[in-house]
Coordinates of N, CA and C in Angstrom, one line a residue:
Chain A
D1 N -5.1 11.8 17.1 CA -4.6 11.6 15.8 C -5.6 10.6 15.1
T2 N -6.0 11.5 13.9 CA -7.1 10.9 13.4 C -6.7 10.0 12.2
G3 N -5.6 9.9 11.9 CA -5.3 8.8 10.6 C -5.3 9.9 9.5
V4 N -4.8 9.1 8.3 CA -4.9 9.7 7.2 C -6.5 9.6 6.4
S5 N -6.9 10.9 6.2 CA -8.2 11.1 5.8 C -8.2 11.4 4.2
Q6 N -9.0 10.8 3.4 CA -9.3 11.3 2.2 C -10.7 11.4 1.5
D7 N -10.4 12.4 0.6 CA -12.0 12.9 0.4 C -11.9 13.2 -1.3
P8 N -12.8 12.6 -2.1 CA -14.1 11.8 -1.6 C -13.8 10.4 -1.4
R9 N -14.9 9.5 -0.8 CA -14.6 8.2 -0.9 C -14.8 7.6 -2.1
H10 N -15.6 8.0 -2.8 CA -16.4 7.7 -4.0 C -16.6 8.8 -5.1
K11 N -16.0 8.5 -6.3 CA -16.4 9.4 -7.4 C -16.5 8.9 -8.5
I12 N -17.8 9.3 -9.0 CA -18.0 8.7 -10.6 C -18.3 9.9 -11.4
T13 N -17.6 9.7 -12.6 CA -17.4 10.8 -13.5 C -17.6 10.3 -14.9
K14 N -17.8 11.1 -15.8 CA -17.8 10.9 -17.1 C -16.5 11.0 -17.7
R15 N -16.1 10.1 -19.0 CA -15.1 10.3 -19.5 C -14.8 11.6 -20.2
G16 N -13.6 12.3 -19.9 CA -13.2 13.4 -20.5 C -13.3 14.5 -19.4
Q17 N -14.0 14.1 -18.1 CA -14.1 15.2 -16.9 C -12.7 15.1 -16.3
N18 N -12.3 16.4 -15.4 CA -11.4 16.4 -14.6 C -11.9 15.9 -13.1
V19 N -11.1 15.3 -12.4 CA -11.3 14.8 -11.0 C -10.0 15.3 -9.9
T20 N -10.6 15.6 -8.8 CA -9.4 16.0 -7.9 C -9.6 15.0 -6.7
F21 N -8.5 14.4 -6.1 CA -8.7 13.9 -4.7 C -7.9 14.6 -3.7
R22 N -8.5 14.7 -2.5 CA -7.6 15.3 -1.3 C -7.2 14.1 -0.3
C23 N -5.9 14.4 0.1 CA -5.5 13.8 1.5 C -5.0 14.7 2.3
D24 N -5.3 14.2 3.6 CA -5.1 14.8 4.7 C -4.0 14.0 5.6
P25 N -2.7 13.9 5.8 CA -2.0 12.9 6.4 C -2.1 13.2 7.9
I26 N -1.4 12.3 8.6 CA -1.1 12.3 9.9 C -0.3 13.3 10.1
S27 N -0.8 14.1 11.3 CA -0.4 15.8 11.4 C 1.4 15.7 11.6
E28 N 2.0 14.9 12.1 CA 3.5 15.0 12.3 C 4.1 14.2 11.3
H29 N 3.4 13.6 10.2 CA 4.2 12.9 9.4 C 4.6 13.9 8.1
N30 N 5.9 13.8 7.7 CA 6.3 14.8 6.7 C 6.6 14.2 5.2
R31 N 6.2 12.9 5.2 CA 6.1 12.1 4.0 C 4.6 11.9 3.6
L32 N 4.5 12.0 2.2 CA 3.1 11.7 1.9 C 3.2 11.0 0.6
Y33 N 2.3 9.9 0.4 CA 2.5 9.0 -0.8 C 1.3 8.9 -1.6
W34 N 1.4 8.9 -2.9 CA 0.0 8.6 -3.5 C 0.2 7.2 -4.2
Y35 N -0.6 6.1 -4.2 CA -0.6 4.9 -4.9 C -2.0 4.6 -5.7
R36 N -1.8 3.8 -6.6 CA -3.2 3.3 -7.3 C -3.3 1.9 -7.0
Q37 N -4.7 1.6 -6.8 CA -4.9 0.2 -6.8 C -5.9 -0.6 -7.8
T38 N -5.7 -1.1 -8.7 CA -6.8 -1.9 -9.5 C -7.2 -3.1 -8.9
L39 N -8.4 -3.6 -9.5 CA -8.9 -5.1 -8.9 C -8.0 -6.0 -9.2
G40 N -7.6 -6.6 -8.1 CA -6.7 -7.7 -8.0 C -5.4 -7.8 -8.3
Q41 N -4.9 -6.3 -7.9 CA -3.4 -6.0 -8.0 C -3.0 -5.2 -6.6
G42 N -1.7 -5.4 -6.5 CA -1.3 -4.6 -5.3 C -1.3 -3.1 -5.6
P43 N -1.0 -2.4 -4.6 CA -0.8 -0.9 -4.8 C 0.4 -0.6 -5.6
E44 N -0.1 0.2 -6.8 CA 1.1 0.7 -7.5 C 1.5 2.2 -7.2
F45 N 2.9 2.5 -6.9 CA 3.3 3.8 -6.5 C 3.0 4.7 -7.6
L46 N 2.7 5.8 -7.3 CA 2.6 7.0 -8.2 C 3.5 8.2 -8.0
T47 N 3.4 8.7 -6.7 CA 4.4 9.7 -6.3 C 4.6 10.0 -4.8
Y48 N 5.4 10.7 -4.6 CA 5.5 11.1 -3.2 C 6.1 12.5 -2.8
F49 N 5.9 12.8 -1.6 CA 6.3 14.2 -1.3 C 7.2 14.0 0.2
Q50 N 8.0 14.8 0.2 CA 8.4 15.2 1.5 C 8.6 16.6 2.0
N51 N 7.7 16.8 2.9 CA 7.1 18.1 3.1 C 6.5 18.7 1.8
E52 N 7.0 19.9 1.4 CA 6.3 20.1 0.0 C 6.7 19.8 -1.1
A53 N 7.9 19.3 -1.0 CA 8.7 18.9 -2.4 C 8.4 17.5 -2.8
Q54 N 8.2 17.5 -4.2 CA 7.8 16.2 -4.7 C 9.1 15.6 -5.2
L55 N 9.6 14.5 -4.4 CA 10.9 14.0 -4.6 C 10.7 12.9 -5.7
E56 N 9.5 12.5 -6.3 CA 9.6 11.4 -7.3 C 8.2 11.3 -7.9
K57 N 8.3 11.6 -9.1 CA 6.8 11.8 -9.9 C 7.0 10.9 -11.2
S58 N 7.9 10.4 -11.5 CA 8.2 9.8 -12.8 C 7.3 8.5 -12.9
R59 N 6.8 8.1 -11.8 CA 5.9 7.1 -11.9 C 4.3 7.5 -12.3
L60 N 4.1 8.8 -12.3 CA 2.8 9.0 -12.7 C 2.5 8.5 -13.8
L61 N 1.2 8.0 -14.0 CA 1.0 7.3 -15.3 C 1.0 8.0 -16.5
S62 N 0.6 9.4 -16.5 CA 0.7 10.2 -17.7 C 0.8 11.5 -17.5
D63 N 0.7 12.4 -18.4 CA 0.7 13.8 -18.0 C -0.4 14.3 -17.6
R64 N -1.5 13.6 -17.7 CA -2.7 13.7 -17.4 C -2.8 13.9 -15.6
F65 N -1.9 13.3 -14.9 CA -1.9 13.1 -13.5 C -1.1 14.2 -13.2
S66 N -1.5 14.9 -11.9 CA -0.6 15.6 -11.3 C -1.0 15.7 -9.7
A67 N -0.1 16.3 -9.2 CA -0.2 16.1 -7.7 C 0.7 17.4 -7.0
E68 N 0.0 17.6 -6.0 CA 0.7 19.0 -5.3 C 0.6 18.7 -3.8
R69 N 1.2 19.6 -3.2 CA 1.4 19.4 -1.3 C 2.0 20.9 -1.3
P70 N 1.0 21.8 -1.5 CA 1.5 23.3 -1.6 C 2.1 23.6 -0.2
K71 N 1.8 23.4 1.2 CA 2.3 23.8 2.2 C 2.8 22.6 3.1
G72 N 3.1 21.6 2.4 CA 3.5 20.7 3.1 C 2.7 19.8 4.1
S73 N 1.2 19.9 3.8 CA 0.3 19.2 4.7 C -0.6 18.5 3.9
F74 N -1.8 19.1 3.6 CA -2.7 18.1 2.5 C -2.2 18.2 1.2
S75 N -2.5 17.1 0.5 CA -2.1 17.0 -0.8 C -3.3 16.8 -1.7
T76 N -3.3 17.0 -3.1 CA -4.4 16.6 -4.1 C -3.7 16.0 -5.4
L77 N -4.3 15.1 -5.5 CA -4.0 14.5 -6.9 C -5.1 14.8 -7.8
E78 N -4.7 15.3 -8.9 CA -5.7 15.5 -10.3 C -5.4 14.8 -11.3
I79 N -6.5 14.4 -11.9 CA -6.4 13.5 -13.0 C -7.3 14.3 -14.3
Q80 N -7.1 14.8 -15.3 CA -7.4 15.6 -16.2 C -7.8 14.7 -17.3
R81 N -9.0 14.9 -18.0 CA -9.6 14.2 -19.1 C -9.5 12.8 -18.8
T82 N -10.5 12.4 -17.6 CA -10.3 11.1 -17.3 C -10.8 10.2 -18.5
E83 N -10.1 8.9 -18.2 CA -10.5 7.6 -19.2 C -11.0 6.7 -18.4
Q84 N -11.5 5.8 -19.0 CA -12.4 4.5 -18.4 C -11.0 3.8 -17.7
G85 N -9.9 3.8 -18.4 CA -8.9 3.0 -17.5 C -8.2 3.5 -16.4
D86 N -8.7 4.9 -16.1 CA -8.4 5.5 -14.9 C -9.0 5.0 -13.5
S87 N -10.2 4.2 -13.8 CA -11.0 3.5 -12.8 C -10.3 2.8 -11.7
A88 N -10.1 3.1 -10.6 CA -9.3 2.5 -9.9 C -9.5 2.9 -8.3
M89 N -8.7 2.4 -7.2 CA -8.7 3.0 -6.1 C -7.4 3.9 -5.9
Y90 N -7.7 5.0 -5.5 CA -6.5 6.0 -5.1 C -6.1 6.1 -3.7
L91 N -4.9 5.6 -3.4 CA -4.7 5.5 -1.9 C -3.7 6.4 -1.6
C92 N -3.9 7.1 -0.4 CA -2.8 8.0 -0.1 C -2.3 7.7 1.3
A93 N -1.0 7.6 1.3 CA -0.3 7.4 2.7 C 0.5 8.3 3.0
S94 N 0.9 8.3 4.5 CA 2.0 9.1 4.9 C 3.0 8.4 5.9
S95 N 4.1 9.0 6.3 CA 4.9 8.2 7.1 C 5.9 9.3 7.5
L96 N 6.8 9.3 8.6 CA 8.0 9.9 9.3 C 9.1 9.5 8.3
E97 N 9.8 10.6 8.1 CA 10.9 10.2 7.4 C 11.8 9.0 7.9
G98 N 12.5 8.3 7.1 CA 13.4 6.9 7.5 C 13.0 5.7 6.8
D99 N 13.9 5.0 6.9 CA 13.8 3.6 5.9 C 12.8 2.9 6.6
T100 N 12.8 2.8 7.9 CA 11.9 1.5 8.7 C 10.6 1.9 9.1
G101 N 10.2 3.1 8.3 CA 8.9 4.0 8.9 C 7.8 3.2 7.9
E102 N 7.0 2.6 8.8 CA 5.8 2.2 7.9 C 5.0 3.3 7.4
L103 N 4.2 2.9 6.4 CA 3.3 3.7 5.7 C 2.0 3.5 6.4
F104 N 1.3 4.6 6.6 CA -0.2 4.6 7.2 C -0.9 5.0 6.2
F105 N -1.8 4.3 5.7 CA -2.7 4.4 4.7 C -4.3 4.9 5.0
G106 N -4.8 6.1 4.3 CA -6.1 6.1 4.3 C -7.0 5.3 3.8
E107 N -8.4 5.3 3.8 CA -9.2 4.3 3.0 C -9.5 4.3 1.6
G108 N -8.7 5.3 1.3 CA -8.8 5.4 -0.5 C -10.0 5.9 -0.8
S109 N -9.8 6.2 -2.2 CA -10.7 7.3 -3.1 C -11.1 6.4 -4.3
R110 N -12.3 5.9 -4.4 CA -12.7 4.8 -5.7 C -13.1 5.8 -6.6
L111 N -12.6 5.6 -8.0 CA -13.0 6.6 -9.2 C -13.5 5.6 -9.8
T112 N -14.8 6.0 -10.5 CA -15.5 5.2 -11.6 C -15.5 6.2 -12.8
V113 N -15.1 5.5 -13.8 CA -15.3 6.5 -15.1 C -16.0 5.8 -16.1
L114 N -17.2 6.6 -16.4 CA -18.1 6.0 -17.1 C -18.1 6.5 -18.6
Chain B
A1 N 16.3 -3.1 -9.4 CA 14.9 -2.8 -8.9 C 14.8 -3.9 -8.0
Q2 N 13.5 -3.4 -7.3 CA 13.1 -4.5 -6.2 C 11.7 -5.0 -6.7
S3 N 11.3 -6.4 -6.2 CA 10.0 -6.7 -6.7 C 9.7 -7.8 -5.4
V4 N 8.3 -8.0 -5.5 CA 7.8 -8.9 -4.6 C 6.9 -9.9 -5.4
T5 N 7.2 -11.3 -4.8 CA 6.1 -12.1 -5.6 C 5.5 -13.1 -4.4
Q6 N 4.0 -12.8 -4.5 CA 3.3 -13.7 -3.5 C 2.6 -14.7 -4.3
L7 N 3.0 -16.1 -3.6 CA 2.7 -17.4 -4.6 C 1.1 -17.5 -3.9
G8 N 0.2 -17.7 -5.0 CA -1.2 -18.1 -4.8 C -1.9 -16.7 -4.6
S9 N -2.7 -16.4 -5.3 CA -3.7 -15.3 -5.5 C -4.8 -15.6 -4.5
H10 N -5.0 -16.9 -4.1 CA -6.1 -17.1 -3.2 C -5.7 -18.3 -2.4
V11 N -5.8 -18.2 -1.1 CA -5.5 -19.3 -0.2 C -6.8 -19.6 0.7
S12 N -7.3 -20.7 0.8 CA -8.3 -21.3 1.6 C -8.0 -22.1 2.7
V13 N -8.3 -22.0 4.1 CA -8.2 -22.6 5.1 C -9.4 -22.8 6.0
S14 N -9.5 -24.0 6.7 CA -10.5 -24.2 7.6 C -10.2 -23.2 8.9
E15 N -11.4 -22.9 9.7 CA -11.1 -22.1 10.8 C -10.4 -23.2 11.8
G16 N -9.4 -22.7 12.6 CA -8.5 -23.2 13.4 C -7.3 -23.9 12.8
A17 N -7.5 -23.8 11.2 CA -6.1 -24.4 10.7 C -5.1 -23.4 10.7
L18 N -3.7 -23.7 10.4 CA -2.8 -23.0 10.1 C -2.8 -22.1 8.8
V19 N -2.3 -21.1 9.0 CA -2.2 -19.9 7.9 C -0.8 -19.9 7.6
L20 N -0.7 -20.0 6.1 CA 0.8 -19.8 5.5 C 0.5 -18.7 4.2
L21 N 1.0 -17.7 4.3 CA 0.9 -17.1 3.0 C 2.6 -16.6 2.8
R22 N 2.7 -16.9 1.4 CA 4.0 -16.7 0.7 C 4.4 -15.7 0.4
C23 N 5.7 -15.2 0.5 CA 6.2 -13.9 0.0 C 7.7 -14.1 -0.2
N24 N 8.0 -13.8 -1.6 CA 9.6 -13.8 -1.9 C 9.9 -12.5 -2.7
Y25 N 10.9 -11.8 -2.2 CA 11.5 -10.6 -2.6 C 12.6 -10.6 -3.5
S26 N 13.1 -9.4 -4.1 CA 14.5 -9.4 -4.7 C 14.6 -7.9 -4.6
S27 N 15.8 -7.8 -4.1 CA 16.4 -6.3 -3.8 C 17.9 -6.5 -3.9
S28 N 18.4 -5.7 -4.5 CA 20.0 -5.5 -4.6 C 20.2 -5.0 -3.2
V29 N 20.0 -4.3 -2.3 CA 20.5 -4.1 -1.0 C 19.6 -4.6 -0.1
P30 N 20.1 -4.7 1.1 CA 19.3 -5.0 2.3 C 17.9 -4.5 2.5
P31 N 17.1 -5.3 2.7 CA 15.6 -5.0 2.4 C 14.8 -4.8 3.9
Y32 N 13.8 -3.8 3.9 CA 12.9 -3.7 4.8 C 11.8 -4.5 4.3
L33 N 11.0 -5.3 5.2 CA 9.7 -6.0 4.6 C 8.8 -5.7 5.5
F34 N 7.5 -6.0 4.9 CA 6.1 -5.5 5.4 C 5.1 -6.4 4.9
W35 N 4.1 -6.6 5.8 CA 3.1 -7.3 5.5 C 1.7 -6.3 6.1
Y36 N 1.0 -6.3 5.0 CA -0.3 -5.2 5.3 C -1.5 -6.2 5.0
V37 N -2.7 -5.9 5.8 CA -3.9 -6.5 5.6 C -4.9 -5.4 5.1
Q38 N -5.8 -5.7 4.1 CA -6.8 -5.1 3.7 C -8.1 -5.7 3.7
Y39 N -9.2 -5.0 4.2 CA -10.3 -5.8 4.5 C -11.3 -4.7 3.3
P40 N -12.1 -5.3 2.9 CA -13.2 -4.7 1.6 C -13.3 -3.3 1.8
N41 N -13.1 -2.4 0.7 CA -13.3 -1.3 0.8 C -12.7 -0.3 1.8
Q42 N -11.5 -0.9 2.3 CA -10.7 -0.3 3.4 C -9.2 0.1 3.1
G43 N -8.7 0.7 3.6 CA -7.2 1.2 3.2 C -6.6 -0.2 3.9
L44 N -5.0 0.0 3.5 CA -4.2 -1.0 4.2 C -3.7 -0.7 5.8
Q45 N -3.6 -2.0 6.5 CA -3.3 -2.0 8.0 C -2.0 -2.7 8.0
L46 N -1.0 -2.1 8.8 CA 0.3 -2.7 8.9 C -0.1 -3.8 9.8
L47 N 0.3 -5.1 9.5 CA 0.5 -6.2 10.3 C 1.8 -6.4 11.0
L48 N 2.8 -6.2 10.5 CA 4.2 -6.4 10.9 C 4.9 -5.7 10.1
K49 N 6.4 -5.6 10.6 CA 7.5 -5.3 9.7 C 9.0 -5.7 10.3
Y50 N 9.6 -6.0 9.2 CA 11.0 -6.5 9.4 C 11.7 -5.4 9.2
T51 N 12.6 -4.8 10.3 CA 13.7 -3.8 10.0 C 14.9 -4.1 10.2
S52 N 15.4 -5.3 10.3 CA 16.9 -6.0 10.5 C 17.3 -6.3 12.0
A53 N 16.2 -6.3 12.7 CA 16.5 -6.6 14.1 C 16.4 -8.2 14.0
A54 N 15.4 -8.7 14.8 CA 15.0 -10.0 15.0 C 14.5 -10.4 13.6
T55 N 14.8 -11.7 13.3 CA 14.5 -12.3 11.6 C 13.1 -12.8 12.1
L56 N 12.6 -13.2 13.2 CA 11.2 -13.8 13.7 C 10.5 -12.2 14.0
V57 N 9.6 -12.0 13.4 CA 8.9 -10.8 13.9 C 7.3 -11.1 14.2
K58 N 6.9 -10.7 15.1 CA 5.5 -10.9 15.7 C 4.8 -9.6 15.4
G59 N 3.7 -9.7 14.9 CA 2.7 -8.8 14.4 C 1.3 -8.7 15.1
I60 N 0.5 -8.0 14.8 CA -1.0 -8.1 15.5 C -1.8 -9.2 15.0
N61 N -2.9 -9.4 15.8 CA -3.8 -10.5 15.6 C -3.2 -11.8 15.6
G62 N -2.1 -12.0 16.1 CA -1.5 -13.5 16.2 C -0.6 -14.0 14.8
F63 N -0.4 -12.9 14.0 CA 0.3 -13.1 12.9 C 2.0 -13.2 13.3
E64 N 2.7 -13.8 12.7 CA 4.1 -13.7 12.6 C 4.8 -13.8 11.1
A65 N 6.0 -13.5 11.0 CA 6.8 -13.7 9.8 C 8.1 -13.9 10.0
E66 N 8.8 -14.7 9.3 CA 10.3 -14.9 9.3 C 11.0 -14.6 8.5
F67 N 12.1 -13.6 8.4 CA 13.0 -13.2 7.5 C 13.9 -14.2 7.2
K68 N 14.1 -14.9 6.1 CA 15.0 -15.8 5.5 C 15.9 -15.4 4.5
K69 N 17.1 -14.8 4.8 CA 17.8 -14.0 3.5 C 18.3 -15.0 2.6
S70 N 18.9 -16.4 3.1 CA 19.2 -17.3 2.1 C 18.0 -17.6 1.0
E71 N 16.9 -17.7 1.6 CA 15.7 -18.0 0.6 C 15.0 -16.9 0.0
T72 N 15.5 -15.8 0.4 CA 14.8 -14.1 -0.1 C 13.3 -14.4 0.2
S73 N 13.0 -15.0 1.4 CA 11.4 -15.0 1.9 C 11.1 -14.5 3.1
F74 N 9.8 -14.0 3.3 CA 9.4 -13.4 4.6 C 7.8 -13.9 4.5
H75 N 8.0 -15.1 4.8 CA 6.6 -15.8 4.8 C 5.6 -15.2 6.0
L76 N 4.3 -15.1 5.8 CA 3.4 -14.8 7.1 C 2.6 -16.1 7.4
T77 N 2.7 -16.1 8.7 CA 1.9 -17.6 9.6 C 1.2 -17.1 10.4
K78 N 0.3 -17.8 10.9 CA -0.7 -17.9 12.0 C -1.3 -19.4 12.4
P79 N -0.9 -19.4 13.7 CA -1.2 -21.2 14.0 C -2.6 -21.5 14.0
S80 N -3.6 -20.5 14.0 CA -4.9 -20.9 14.0 C -6.0 -19.7 13.6
A81 N -6.4 -20.1 12.3 CA -7.2 -19.1 11.5 C -8.5 -18.8 12.4
H82 N -8.8 -17.5 12.2 CA -10.3 -17.3 12.7 C -10.9 -16.7 11.5
M83 N -12.3 -16.7 11.4 CA -13.3 -16.2 10.7 C -12.8 -14.7 10.0
S84 N -12.5 -13.9 11.2 CA -12.2 -12.4 11.0 C -10.9 -12.4 10.1
D85 N -10.2 -13.2 10.0 CA -8.9 -13.0 9.2 C -9.2 -13.0 7.8
A86 N -10.2 -13.4 7.4 CA -10.5 -13.4 5.8 C -10.4 -12.0 5.5
A87 N -9.7 -11.7 4.5 CA -9.2 -10.5 4.0 C -8.2 -10.6 2.8
E88 N -7.5 -9.5 2.2 CA -6.2 -9.6 1.4 C -5.3 -9.2 2.2
Y89 N -4.1 -10.1 1.9 CA -2.9 -9.6 2.5 C -1.7 -9.5 1.5
F90 N -0.9 -8.2 1.7 CA -0.1 -7.6 0.8 C 1.5 -7.9 1.6
C91 N 2.4 -8.4 0.9 CA 3.6 -8.3 1.1 C 4.4 -7.0 0.4
A92 N 5.2 -6.3 1.3 CA 5.7 -5.2 0.5 C 7.4 -5.0 0.9
V93 N 8.0 -4.5 0.1 CA 9.8 -4.5 0.3 C 10.0 -2.9 -0.1
R94 N 10.9 -2.6 1.0 CA 11.5 -1.2 1.0 C 12.9 -1.4 0.9
P95 N 13.8 -1.5 -0.1 CA 15.2 -1.3 0.3 C 16.0 -0.4 0.8
S96 N 16.8 -0.8 1.5 CA 17.3 0.3 2.2 C 18.0 1.3 1.5
G97 N 17.5 2.6 1.9 CA 18.0 3.6 1.1 C 16.7 4.3 0.2
Y98 N 15.8 3.5 -0.1 CA 14.9 4.0 -0.7 C 13.7 4.4 0.1
S99 N 12.9 5.3 -0.3 CA 11.8 5.9 0.4 C 10.2 5.4 0.0
T100 N 10.2 4.4 -0.9 CA 9.0 4.0 -1.3 C 8.8 2.5 -1.0
L101 N 7.7 1.9 -1.0 CA 7.2 0.5 -0.8 C 6.9 0.1 -2.4
T102 N 7.3 -1.4 -2.3 CA 6.7 -1.8 -3.7 C 6.0 -3.2 -3.2
F103 N 4.8 -3.1 -3.7 CA 4.1 -4.3 -3.2 C 3.8 -5.6 -4.2
G104 N 3.3 -6.4 -3.4 CA 3.1 -7.8 -4.3 C 1.6 -7.8 -4.8
K105 N 1.4 -8.7 -5.4 CA -0.2 -8.6 -6.0 C -1.2 -9.0 -5.0
G106 N -0.7 -9.5 -3.8 CA -1.8 -9.8 -2.8 C -2.2 -11.1 -2.7
T107 N -2.5 -11.6 -1.8 CA -3.2 -13.0 -1.5 C -4.5 -13.0 -0.8
M108 N -5.8 -13.5 -1.4 CA -7.0 -13.3 -0.6 C -7.0 -14.7 0.2
L109 N -7.2 -14.3 1.6 CA -7.3 -15.3 2.4 C -8.7 -15.9 2.9
L110 N -9.2 -16.9 2.5 CA -10.7 -17.3 2.8 C -10.7 -18.4 3.8
V111 N -11.4 -18.1 4.9 CA -11.7 -18.9 5.9 C -12.8 -19.6 6.1
S112 N -13.1 -20.8 6.1 CA -14.4 -21.7 6.0 C -14.6 -22.1 7.3
P113 N -15.8 -22.3 7.9 CA -16.1 -22.6 9.2 C -15.8 -24.0 9.4

């Protein structure tokens, strides 16, 4: 078990460019979550998947944000036409199904939009 | 809707002193509660969780937390702080039947020699 891995760890981009982050969850976990964390704030929920189904996406910040998990394994989070306000740490987490299961987090992908 | 309030964005203690980080929650249904720790430029690591069994929960690194329904609190404590405890701590709530965690804003713990 190698834990949750995220790639890239750091991304610097110019405003208006598209960026994509990848998350590989713990292999036996069927739930995958995306959170955003800005400086001085706790993680803010964006979206989550159970297997390949995206069960909650209303919290995505705008229609520039989209996420996929095509085969129920890894997931990607894409931000189109980035803005400076998108600069943040994007965290991925995975868990087993069930209320009491804790989320296991990756180390995050830090986005800086210039 | 559920929410978490962490009192104090920064808490400073001396090495060897008691650590107390406060967390209050609101939830319309019985909650499951979690404390996570985050070191600089790293992801979040689970310290402990309350899942409706014992109200006093013991976690890693000598931390523990007590669920008090009447006070809607889940404060984190450690009898004796160590320099390595310096980090940011997040309280989170997951109401029963929900699939996602809602986090507080975090408390930065500073430990001085």
